[in-house]
Amino acid sequence: MEEIVVFWFRRDIRLQDNVGLYHAIQTGKKVLPIFIFDPDILLKFSDKEDKRVVYFYQALAQINSILKQYNSQVVCYHDRVMTVFEQLVQTHTITAVYTNADYEPEARKRDGAVQTFLAQQQIAFYAYKDQVIFEAHELLKSDQTPYKVYTPYAKLWRSRLTAQHLLDWTLALKADYFVAKKEDATLPSLASLGYKTTEEVHFKSPVFGSHIIQNYTANRDFPALDATTRLGIALRFGTVSVRACVRQALQANETWLSQLIWREFFMAILYHYPYSARACFKREYENIQWRNNETEFEAWCKGETGYPLVDAGMRELNQTGYMHNRVRMVVASFLVKHLLIDWRWGEAYFAQKLNDYDLALNVGNWQWAAGCGCDAAPYFRIFNPTEQQKKFDKELKYIKKWIPQYEESTYIPPIVEHKLARERALVVFKQALK
């Protein structure tokens, strides 16, 4: 039986500029590309029309259509990861498994188990740096401890960046790179996975809107302009390379580069402090006496708080799976400060709804809003939703897009008065942090 290597697609669903795939091909052995629809992961996508599932399914289908030109395909499995590898080692002579590193706590446990199993079979396991420019261990303070504050981390990130970090790992594909296609290993249907397609998702390879990136600094805070890159979901599932993003940012916009660095900062925090996925990074914040009023939480979820900017943001999220970045900060601050509802409730709701949901970024941003994160806004910084509206949507274009019937005089009354909510939050946070 011919010796082959396996390339395992995960958060890197693209053929171009893919580090692990490049190294798999460079072995000179035929490459078997695989993707695993793990039922344990799919359970997290409880909505059977989840746009994220449709997105990465369509991205895989595009890769398959390209590989067909080379008489190959991505062989897909719908089973638990360990079961798949137990089957693979029985049906193929595998010398190595190649993939790209995943840094989330559960992914690291999974990869550790796979590596141990493969080692018992004398099969090498290689996981390459692909979804970040710098891995968590590469940027440390002089005493070799992790950074907990963004600014010095970002300064070091920029100073260490070289052309080597931005290489394009694209290879011109050839038929003899891959294991030949088998007719019985086609992409399973969405229905067989338990999901439905949706007309709202039409996957195309991500492109950089040069006008948007060039004007990102001036326009990014105004939700009516739709002036952000919308590349969050592409970065989440790796349908775009982070190196391509950084190359573009260096040419066009420093502010967008800062956002890409924030992404890596939060990923490093979660890597070094995995407890922060479910607990406050600053432990003392666990003492906060949250109100956790379920009726008020439901009003927030539905976009019925009586604060138009908050409500417009939540309705945008519920209808589209997206929310403008500025508005995300406002709605998060409102939940944890105005309503005194545990940030984890909001983080879990975003995890259900956001197309670009990423554990490290979502947790990092929610803890920033709550004041309990590593580099958080102080607890006494409380957004005034009305002032935010005046500043960033003064002509009400965004609000009226998502609340078409909006009229100030007849709109639903606020579920809490801002001054009262602010003073209440200050008292509760101060008591918890004595």
Short mmCIF file of C-alpha atoms in Angstrom, two decimals:
data_model
loop_
_atom_site.label_atom_id
_atom_site.label_comp_id
_atom_site.label_asym_id
_atom_site.label_seq_id
_atom_site.Cartn_x
_atom_site.Cartn_y
_atom_site.Cartn_z
CA MET A 1 0.00 0.00 0.00
CA GLU A 2 1.36 3.40 -1.00
CA GLU A 3 2.64 5.60 1.81
CA ILE A 4 0.70 8.87 2.08
CA VAL A 5 0.40 11.90 4.36
CA VAL A 6 -2.86 13.37 5.63
CA PHE A 7 -3.73 17.07 5.62
CA TRP A 8 -6.49 17.86 8.12
CA PHE A 9 -8.48 21.03 7.38
CA ARG A 10 -9.85 22.82 10.45
CA ARG A 11 -9.81 26.62 10.83
CA ASP A 12 -7.99 27.03 7.51
CA ILE A 13 -10.53 26.26 4.80
CA ARG A 14 -8.54 27.46 1.81
CA LEU A 15 -5.97 26.11 -0.62
CA GLN A 16 -3.98 29.34 -0.97
CA ASP A 17 -1.38 30.53 1.55
CA ASN A 18 -1.98 27.53 3.80
CA VAL A 19 1.15 26.68 5.79
CA GLY A 20 0.26 23.14 6.83
CA LEU A 21 -0.93 22.17 3.36
CA TYR A 22 2.27 23.59 1.86
CA HIS A 23 4.42 21.43 4.14
CA ALA A 24 2.29 18.33 3.51
CA ILE A 25 2.77 18.71 -0.25
CA GLN A 26 6.51 19.35 0.19
CA THR A 27 6.97 15.84 1.60
CA GLY A 28 6.71 14.47 -1.94
CA LYS A 29 4.16 11.88 -0.80
CA LYS A 30 0.55 11.91 -1.99
CA VAL A 31 -1.62 14.07 0.25
CA LEU A 32 -5.04 12.95 1.49
CA PRO A 33 -7.00 16.12 2.37
CA ILE A 34 -9.66 15.48 5.04
CA PHE A 35 -12.30 17.41 6.97
CA ILE A 36 -14.12 16.05 10.02
CA PHE A 37 -17.67 17.09 10.82
CA ASP A 38 -17.36 16.32 14.52
CA PRO A 39 -20.84 15.79 16.04
CA ASP A 40 -19.62 17.16 19.37
CA ILE A 41 -18.76 20.46 17.67
CA LEU A 42 -21.85 20.50 15.47
CA LEU A 43 -24.00 20.27 18.61
CA LYS A 44 -22.87 23.81 19.43
CA PHE A 45 -24.57 25.00 16.23
CA SER A 46 -28.09 24.37 17.55
CA ASP A 47 -29.92 26.43 14.90
CA LYS A 48 -30.51 24.08 11.97
CA GLU A 49 -30.19 27.02 9.58
CA ASP A 50 -26.99 28.30 11.22
CA LYS A 51 -25.26 30.53 8.68
CA ARG A 52 -21.83 29.51 9.98
CA VAL A 53 -22.37 25.87 9.10
CA VAL A 54 -23.60 26.86 5.64
CA TYR A 55 -20.60 29.17 5.23
CA PHE A 56 -17.89 26.63 5.95
CA TYR A 57 -19.83 23.92 4.08
CA GLN A 58 -19.88 26.11 0.98
CA ALA A 59 -16.19 26.94 1.47
CA LEU A 60 -15.40 23.21 1.53
CA ALA A 61 -17.53 22.70 -1.58
CA GLN A 62 -15.48 25.37 -3.36
CA ILE A 63 -12.23 23.61 -2.40
CA ASN A 64 -13.71 20.36 -3.68
CA SER A 65 -14.62 21.93 -6.99
CA ILE A 66 -11.01 23.10 -7.39
CA LEU A 67 -9.50 19.75 -6.35
CA LYS A 68 -11.71 17.93 -8.85
CA GLN A 69 -9.57 19.55 -11.55
CA TYR A 70 -6.66 17.58 -10.07
CA ASN A 71 -8.62 14.33 -9.76
CA SER A 72 -8.89 14.73 -5.98
CA GLN A 73 -11.22 15.99 -3.27
CA VAL A 74 -11.52 16.69 0.45
CA VAL A 75 -12.57 13.41 2.04
CA CYS A 76 -15.17 14.29 4.66
CA TYR A 77 -16.10 12.33 7.75
CA HIS A 78 -19.08 12.77 10.04
CA ASP A 79 -17.80 11.20 13.22
CA ARG A 80 -15.76 11.89 16.32
CA VAL A 81 -12.15 12.82 15.67
CA MET A 82 -10.52 9.85 17.40
CA THR A 83 -12.86 7.41 15.63
CA VAL A 84 -11.87 8.89 12.27
CA PHE A 85 -8.14 8.54 12.93
CA GLU A 86 -8.59 5.00 14.22
CA GLN A 87 -10.25 4.17 10.88
CA LEU A 88 -7.68 6.05 8.80
CA VAL A 89 -4.68 4.18 10.19
CA GLN A 90 -6.40 0.88 9.35
CA THR A 91 -7.26 1.81 5.75
CA HIS A 92 -4.13 3.75 4.70
CA THR A 93 -0.38 3.62 5.19
CA ILE A 94 0.11 7.04 6.76
CA THR A 95 3.55 8.39 7.59
CA ALA A 96 2.43 11.77 8.99
CA VAL A 97 -0.58 13.97 9.68
CA TYR A 98 -0.26 17.67 8.86
CA THR A 99 -2.54 20.42 10.08
CA ASN A 100 -2.49 23.99 11.35
CA ALA A 101 -2.40 24.75 15.07
CA ASP A 102 -5.59 25.61 16.94
CA TYR A 103 -5.14 27.42 20.24
CA GLU A 104 -8.50 27.15 22.00
CA PRO A 105 -8.45 25.05 25.21
CA GLU A 106 -10.69 22.22 23.91
CA ALA A 107 -8.85 22.11 20.59
CA ARG A 108 -5.51 21.75 22.36
CA LYS A 109 -6.86 18.80 24.39
CA ARG A 110 -8.20 17.18 21.21
CA ASP A 111 -4.92 17.64 19.35
CA GLY A 112 -2.96 16.26 22.28
CA ALA A 113 -5.09 13.10 22.23
CA VAL A 114 -4.67 12.73 18.45
CA GLN A 115 -0.91 13.24 18.67
CA THR A 116 -0.60 10.62 21.43
CA PHE A 117 -2.63 8.09 19.44
CA LEU A 118 -0.64 8.68 16.26
CA ALA A 119 2.65 8.40 18.11
CA GLN A 120 1.59 4.93 19.28
CA GLN A 121 1.23 4.04 15.59
CA GLN A 122 4.65 5.58 14.77
CA ILE A 123 2.91 8.35 12.81
CA ALA A 124 4.18 11.93 13.12
CA PHE A 125 1.80 14.83 13.85
CA TYR A 126 2.75 18.33 12.67
CA ALA A 127 0.69 21.42 13.57
CA TYR A 128 1.90 24.64 11.94
CA LYS A 129 1.44 28.29 12.81
CA ASP A 130 -1.11 29.58 10.32
CA GLN A 131 -3.96 31.52 11.93
CA VAL A 132 -1.71 34.02 13.71
CA ILE A 133 1.44 36.00 12.96
CA PHE A 134 2.85 35.34 16.44
CA GLU A 135 1.93 32.40 18.64
CA ALA A 136 1.29 33.09 22.32
CA HIS A 137 4.73 31.91 23.47
CA GLU A 138 6.56 34.07 20.92
CA LEU A 139 5.73 37.43 22.51
CA LEU A 140 6.55 37.49 26.21
CA LYS A 141 7.80 40.13 28.63
CA SER A 142 11.48 40.24 29.53
CA ASP A 143 10.78 38.00 32.56
CA GLN A 144 9.15 35.45 30.19
CA THR A 145 5.64 36.02 31.52
CA PRO A 146 2.69 36.84 29.25
CA TYR A 147 1.57 40.37 28.52
CA LYS A 148 -1.68 41.33 30.19
CA VAL A 149 -1.91 44.82 28.68
CA TYR A 150 -2.48 45.44 24.99
CA THR A 151 -0.28 48.51 24.37
CA PRO A 152 3.15 47.01 25.23
CA TYR A 153 2.11 43.75 23.56
CA ALA A 154 1.22 45.61 20.36
CA LYS A 155 4.46 47.58 20.48
CA LEU A 156 6.49 44.35 20.67
CA TRP A 157 4.31 42.73 17.99
CA ARG A 158 5.10 45.55 15.57
CA SER A 159 8.81 45.62 16.41
CA ARG A 160 9.21 41.87 15.84
CA LEU A 161 7.34 41.78 12.52
CA THR A 162 9.54 40.90 9.54
CA ALA A 163 8.97 39.97 5.91
CA GLN A 164 9.48 36.34 6.94
CA HIS A 165 6.25 36.47 8.96
CA LEU A 166 4.31 37.58 5.87
CA LEU A 167 5.42 34.95 3.37
CA ASP A 168 2.76 33.63 1.00
CA TRP A 169 2.71 29.83 1.31
CA THR A 170 0.81 29.26 -1.94
CA LEU A 171 1.83 26.44 -4.26
CA ALA A 172 0.71 25.93 -7.84
CA LEU A 173 -1.38 22.77 -7.53
CA LYS A 174 -0.69 19.59 -9.51
CA ALA A 175 -2.70 16.39 -9.84
CA ASP A 176 0.16 14.23 -8.62
CA TYR A 177 0.19 16.06 -5.26
CA PHE A 178 -3.00 14.37 -4.05
CA VAL A 179 -4.53 10.98 -3.42
CA ALA A 180 -6.87 10.22 -6.30
CA LYS A 181 -10.57 10.86 -5.89
CA LYS A 182 -12.91 8.06 -4.78
CA GLU A 183 -16.52 8.18 -5.86
CA ASP A 184 -17.81 7.04 -2.46
CA ALA A 185 -16.13 9.87 -0.55
CA THR A 186 -18.14 12.86 -1.72
CA LEU A 187 -19.07 15.85 0.43
CA PRO A 188 -22.05 14.84 2.60
CA SER A 189 -25.23 16.86 2.15
CA LEU A 190 -26.14 19.50 4.68
CA ALA A 191 -29.35 17.58 5.33
CA SER A 192 -27.38 14.46 6.28
CA LEU A 193 -25.50 16.58 8.82
CA GLY A 194 -28.80 17.83 10.26
CA TYR A 195 -28.75 21.33 8.74
CA LYS A 196 -30.63 23.30 6.12
CA THR A 197 -29.19 25.61 3.52
CA THR A 198 -30.11 29.29 3.56
CA GLU A 199 -30.38 31.72 0.70
CA GLU A 200 -28.63 34.34 2.85
CA VAL A 201 -25.21 32.70 2.47
CA HIS A 202 -23.42 32.66 -0.87
CA PHE A 203 -19.79 31.90 -0.20
CA LYS A 204 -17.18 33.67 -2.27
CA SER A 205 -13.47 33.79 -1.61
CA PRO A 206 -12.92 36.85 0.62
CA VAL A 207 -11.64 39.99 -1.07
CA PHE A 208 -10.20 43.17 0.39
CA GLY A 209 -12.30 46.26 -0.17
CA SER A 210 -9.44 48.71 -0.65
CA HIS A 211 -11.75 51.71 -0.28
CA ILE A 212 -13.09 50.38 3.02
CA ILE A 213 -9.63 49.66 4.41
CA GLN A 214 -8.18 53.00 3.32
CA ASN A 215 -11.06 54.86 5.00
CA TYR A 216 -11.37 52.50 7.95
CA THR A 217 -10.05 54.93 10.56
CA ALA A 218 -12.47 57.72 9.61
CA ASN A 219 -15.56 55.59 9.05
CA ARG A 220 -15.39 52.49 11.23
CA ASP A 221 -17.40 53.91 14.16
CA PHE A 222 -20.48 54.88 12.14
CA PRO A 223 -22.78 51.87 11.79
CA ALA A 224 -24.96 53.38 9.05
CA LEU A 225 -21.94 53.53 6.70
CA ASP A 226 -21.28 49.77 6.60
CA ALA A 227 -17.60 50.72 6.52
CA THR A 228 -15.95 47.74 8.23
CA THR A 229 -14.20 44.90 6.41
CA ARG A 230 -16.69 42.11 7.32
CA LEU A 231 -13.73 39.70 7.34
CA GLY A 232 -14.40 38.38 10.84
CA ILE A 233 -16.04 35.17 9.64
CA ALA A 234 -13.29 34.64 7.05
CA LEU A 235 -10.62 34.91 9.74
CA ARG A 236 -12.64 32.67 12.05
CA PHE A 237 -12.83 29.82 9.53
CA GLY A 238 -9.58 30.59 7.77
CA THR A 239 -11.04 31.23 4.34
CA VAL A 240 -8.63 34.15 4.28
CA SER A 241 -5.03 34.10 5.46
CA VAL A 242 -4.09 36.40 8.35
CA ARG A 243 -0.82 37.10 6.53
CA ALA A 244 -2.78 38.46 3.56
CA CYS A 245 -4.75 40.69 5.95
CA VAL A 246 -1.62 42.04 7.62
CA ARG A 247 0.06 42.66 4.27
CA GLN A 248 -2.98 44.68 3.21
CA ALA A 249 -3.18 46.57 6.52
CA LEU A 250 0.50 47.56 6.35
CA GLN A 251 -0.13 49.08 2.95
CA ALA A 252 -3.44 50.75 3.69
CA ASN A 253 -4.44 51.35 7.31
CA GLU A 254 -2.72 51.33 10.69
CA THR A 255 -6.01 51.26 12.62
CA TRP A 256 -7.08 48.04 10.96
CA LEU A 257 -3.67 46.56 11.73
CA SER A 258 -4.30 47.41 15.40
CA GLN A 259 -7.53 45.41 15.25
CA LEU A 260 -5.66 42.42 13.86
CA ILE A 261 -3.17 42.72 16.72
CA TRP A 262 -6.04 42.87 19.25
CA ARG A 263 -7.21 39.56 17.78
CA GLU A 264 -3.86 37.93 18.49
CA PHE A 265 -3.63 39.55 21.93
CA PHE A 266 -6.96 38.01 23.00
CA MET A 267 -5.93 34.64 21.52
CA ALA A 268 -2.70 34.79 23.53
CA ILE A 269 -4.60 35.63 26.71
CA LEU A 270 -6.92 32.64 26.28
CA TYR A 271 -3.92 30.41 25.54
CA HIS A 272 -2.01 31.46 28.66
CA TYR A 273 -5.08 31.75 30.89
CA PRO A 274 -7.60 29.14 29.67
CA TYR A 275 -9.71 29.60 32.82
CA SER A 276 -10.73 33.00 31.43
CA ALA A 277 -12.97 31.31 28.85
CA ARG A 278 -15.60 30.95 31.58
CA ALA A 279 -14.30 32.97 34.53
CA CYS A 280 -13.33 36.58 35.08
CA PHE A 281 -9.68 37.17 34.26
CA LYS A 282 -9.58 39.45 37.31
CA ARG A 283 -10.80 37.01 39.92
CA GLU A 284 -12.15 39.66 42.28
CA TYR A 285 -14.90 40.42 39.77
CA GLU A 286 -16.49 37.08 40.63
CA ASN A 287 -17.76 38.91 43.74
CA ILE A 288 -20.13 41.10 41.72
CA GLN A 289 -23.75 40.65 42.78
CA TRP A 290 -25.40 40.41 39.39
CA ARG A 291 -29.13 41.09 39.21
CA ASN A 292 -29.61 38.60 36.35
CA ASN A 293 -33.22 39.60 35.73
CA GLU A 294 -34.48 37.14 33.11
CA THR A 295 -37.25 39.44 31.85
CA GLU A 296 -34.77 42.25 31.24
CA PHE A 297 -32.35 39.82 29.59
CA GLU A 298 -35.09 38.71 27.21
CA ALA A 299 -35.86 42.35 26.38
CA TRP A 300 -32.17 42.89 25.61
CA CYS A 301 -32.06 39.78 23.42
CA LYS A 302 -35.11 40.87 21.44
CA GLY A 303 -33.96 44.49 21.06
CA GLU A 304 -36.75 45.89 23.23
CA THR A 305 -34.87 47.85 25.89
CA GLY A 306 -36.22 51.27 24.91
CA TYR A 307 -32.73 52.45 23.95
CA PRO A 308 -32.82 52.70 20.13
CA LEU A 309 -29.12 52.12 19.46
CA VAL A 310 -29.05 49.04 21.69
CA ASP A 311 -32.26 47.72 20.16
CA ALA A 312 -31.14 48.34 16.58
CA GLY A 313 -27.90 46.45 17.26
CA MET A 314 -29.68 43.45 18.75
CA ARG A 315 -32.17 43.33 15.89
CA GLU A 316 -29.35 43.49 13.37
CA LEU A 317 -27.70 40.57 15.17
CA ASN A 318 -30.88 38.50 15.35
CA GLN A 319 -31.75 39.05 11.69
CA THR A 320 -28.32 38.81 10.08
CA GLY A 321 -25.81 37.19 12.46
CA TYR A 322 -23.73 40.37 12.38
CA MET A 323 -23.50 43.50 14.49
CA HIS A 324 -21.45 46.62 13.89
CA ASN A 325 -18.32 46.79 16.10
CA ARG A 326 -19.15 50.10 17.79
CA VAL A 327 -22.66 48.90 18.54
CA ARG A 328 -21.31 45.65 20.02
CA MET A 329 -19.51 47.70 22.67
CA VAL A 330 -22.66 49.68 23.46
CA VAL A 331 -24.97 46.68 23.78
CA ALA A 332 -22.42 44.77 25.88
CA SER A 333 -21.88 47.69 28.22
CA PHE A 334 -25.64 48.13 28.53
CA LEU A 335 -26.19 44.50 29.54
CA VAL A 336 -23.48 44.35 32.19
CA LYS A 337 -23.63 47.90 33.53
CA HIS A 338 -27.20 49.14 33.03
CA LEU A 339 -28.93 45.83 33.70
CA LEU A 340 -26.24 44.23 35.90
CA ILE A 341 -26.52 40.93 34.04
CA ASP A 342 -23.52 38.58 34.11
CA TRP A 343 -21.29 39.09 31.06
CA ARG A 344 -21.37 35.30 30.49
CA TRP A 345 -25.07 35.52 29.58
CA GLY A 346 -24.26 38.01 26.83
CA GLU A 347 -21.19 36.09 25.70
CA ALA A 348 -23.28 32.91 25.35
CA TYR A 349 -25.97 34.74 23.37
CA PHE A 350 -23.38 36.18 20.99
CA ALA A 351 -21.87 32.69 20.64
CA GLN A 352 -25.25 31.48 19.39
CA LYS A 353 -25.88 34.35 17.01
CA LEU A 354 -22.63 35.84 15.67
CA ASN A 355 -21.49 34.54 12.29
CA ASP A 356 -17.93 35.61 13.15
CA TYR A 357 -18.03 34.17 16.67
CA ASP A 358 -14.55 33.38 17.94
CA LEU A 359 -14.14 32.22 21.54
CA ALA A 360 -11.02 34.24 22.37
CA LEU A 361 -12.29 37.47 20.82
CA ASN A 362 -15.81 37.17 22.15
CA VAL A 363 -14.68 36.43 25.69
CA GLY A 364 -11.98 39.11 25.51
CA ASN A 365 -14.38 41.79 24.31
CA TRP A 366 -17.14 40.88 26.78
CA GLN A 367 -14.69 40.95 29.68
CA TRP A 368 -13.40 44.29 28.39
CA ALA A 369 -16.94 45.64 28.50
CA ALA A 370 -17.54 44.21 31.99
CA GLY A 371 -14.25 45.56 33.32
CA CYS A 372 -13.12 42.11 34.46
CA GLY A 373 -10.71 41.32 31.61
CA CYS A 374 -6.94 41.57 31.40
CA ASP A 375 -6.83 44.93 29.65
CA ALA A 376 -10.31 46.11 30.46
CA ALA A 377 -12.06 49.41 30.56
CA PRO A 378 -12.33 50.41 34.24
CA TYR A 379 -15.66 49.45 35.79
CA PHE A 380 -16.66 53.10 36.17
CA ARG A 381 -16.52 53.67 32.39
CA ILE A 382 -20.17 53.24 31.46
CA PHE A 383 -21.38 54.00 27.95
CA ASN A 384 -24.38 56.30 27.72
CA PRO A 385 -26.41 54.74 24.86
CA THR A 386 -28.19 58.02 24.11
CA GLU A 387 -24.93 59.95 23.80
CA GLN A 388 -23.41 57.16 21.69
CA GLN A 389 -26.44 57.44 19.40
CA LYS A 390 -26.02 61.21 19.06
CA LYS A 391 -22.34 60.82 18.31
CA PHE A 392 -22.38 57.90 15.88
CA ASP A 393 -25.92 57.80 14.42
CA LYS A 394 -27.21 61.34 14.80
CA GLU A 395 -29.28 61.12 11.61
CA LEU A 396 -30.84 57.86 12.85
CA LYS A 397 -30.05 56.04 9.59
CA TYR A 398 -28.83 52.90 11.34
CA ILE A 399 -31.63 52.93 13.87
CA LYS A 400 -34.35 53.35 11.25
CA LYS A 401 -32.84 50.60 9.12
CA TRP A 402 -33.34 48.08 11.93
CA ILE A 403 -36.35 49.71 13.60
CA PRO A 404 -38.29 50.98 10.55
CA GLN A 405 -41.25 52.15 12.65
CA TYR A 406 -39.03 54.18 14.97
CA GLU A 407 -40.42 57.50 16.17
CA GLU A 408 -38.86 59.05 19.24
CA SER A 409 -42.16 60.25 20.70
CA THR A 410 -43.87 56.86 20.51
CA TYR A 411 -40.96 54.47 20.99
CA ILE A 412 -41.08 51.95 23.85
CA PRO A 413 -39.98 53.49 27.16
CA PRO A 414 -36.51 52.61 28.51
CA ILE A 415 -36.51 49.59 30.82
CA VAL A 416 -34.12 51.47 33.11
CA GLU A 417 -33.20 55.13 33.46
CA HIS A 418 -29.56 55.82 32.56
CA LYS A 419 -28.63 57.92 35.60
CA LEU A 420 -30.17 55.42 38.01
CA ALA A 421 -28.52 52.48 36.23
CA ARG A 422 -25.13 54.14 36.22
CA GLU A 423 -25.23 54.96 39.92
CA ARG A 424 -26.48 51.46 40.77
CA ALA A 425 -23.67 49.85 38.77
CA LEU A 426 -21.02 51.99 40.44
CA VAL A 427 -22.27 50.96 43.89
CA VAL A 428 -22.45 47.25 43.04
CA PHE A 429 -19.02 47.13 41.38
CA LYS A 430 -17.41 49.18 44.16
CA GLN A 431 -18.78 46.88 46.84
CA ALA A 432 -17.51 43.79 45.02
CA LEU A 433 -14.02 45.22 44.58
CA LYS A 434 -13.37 46.42 48.14
#
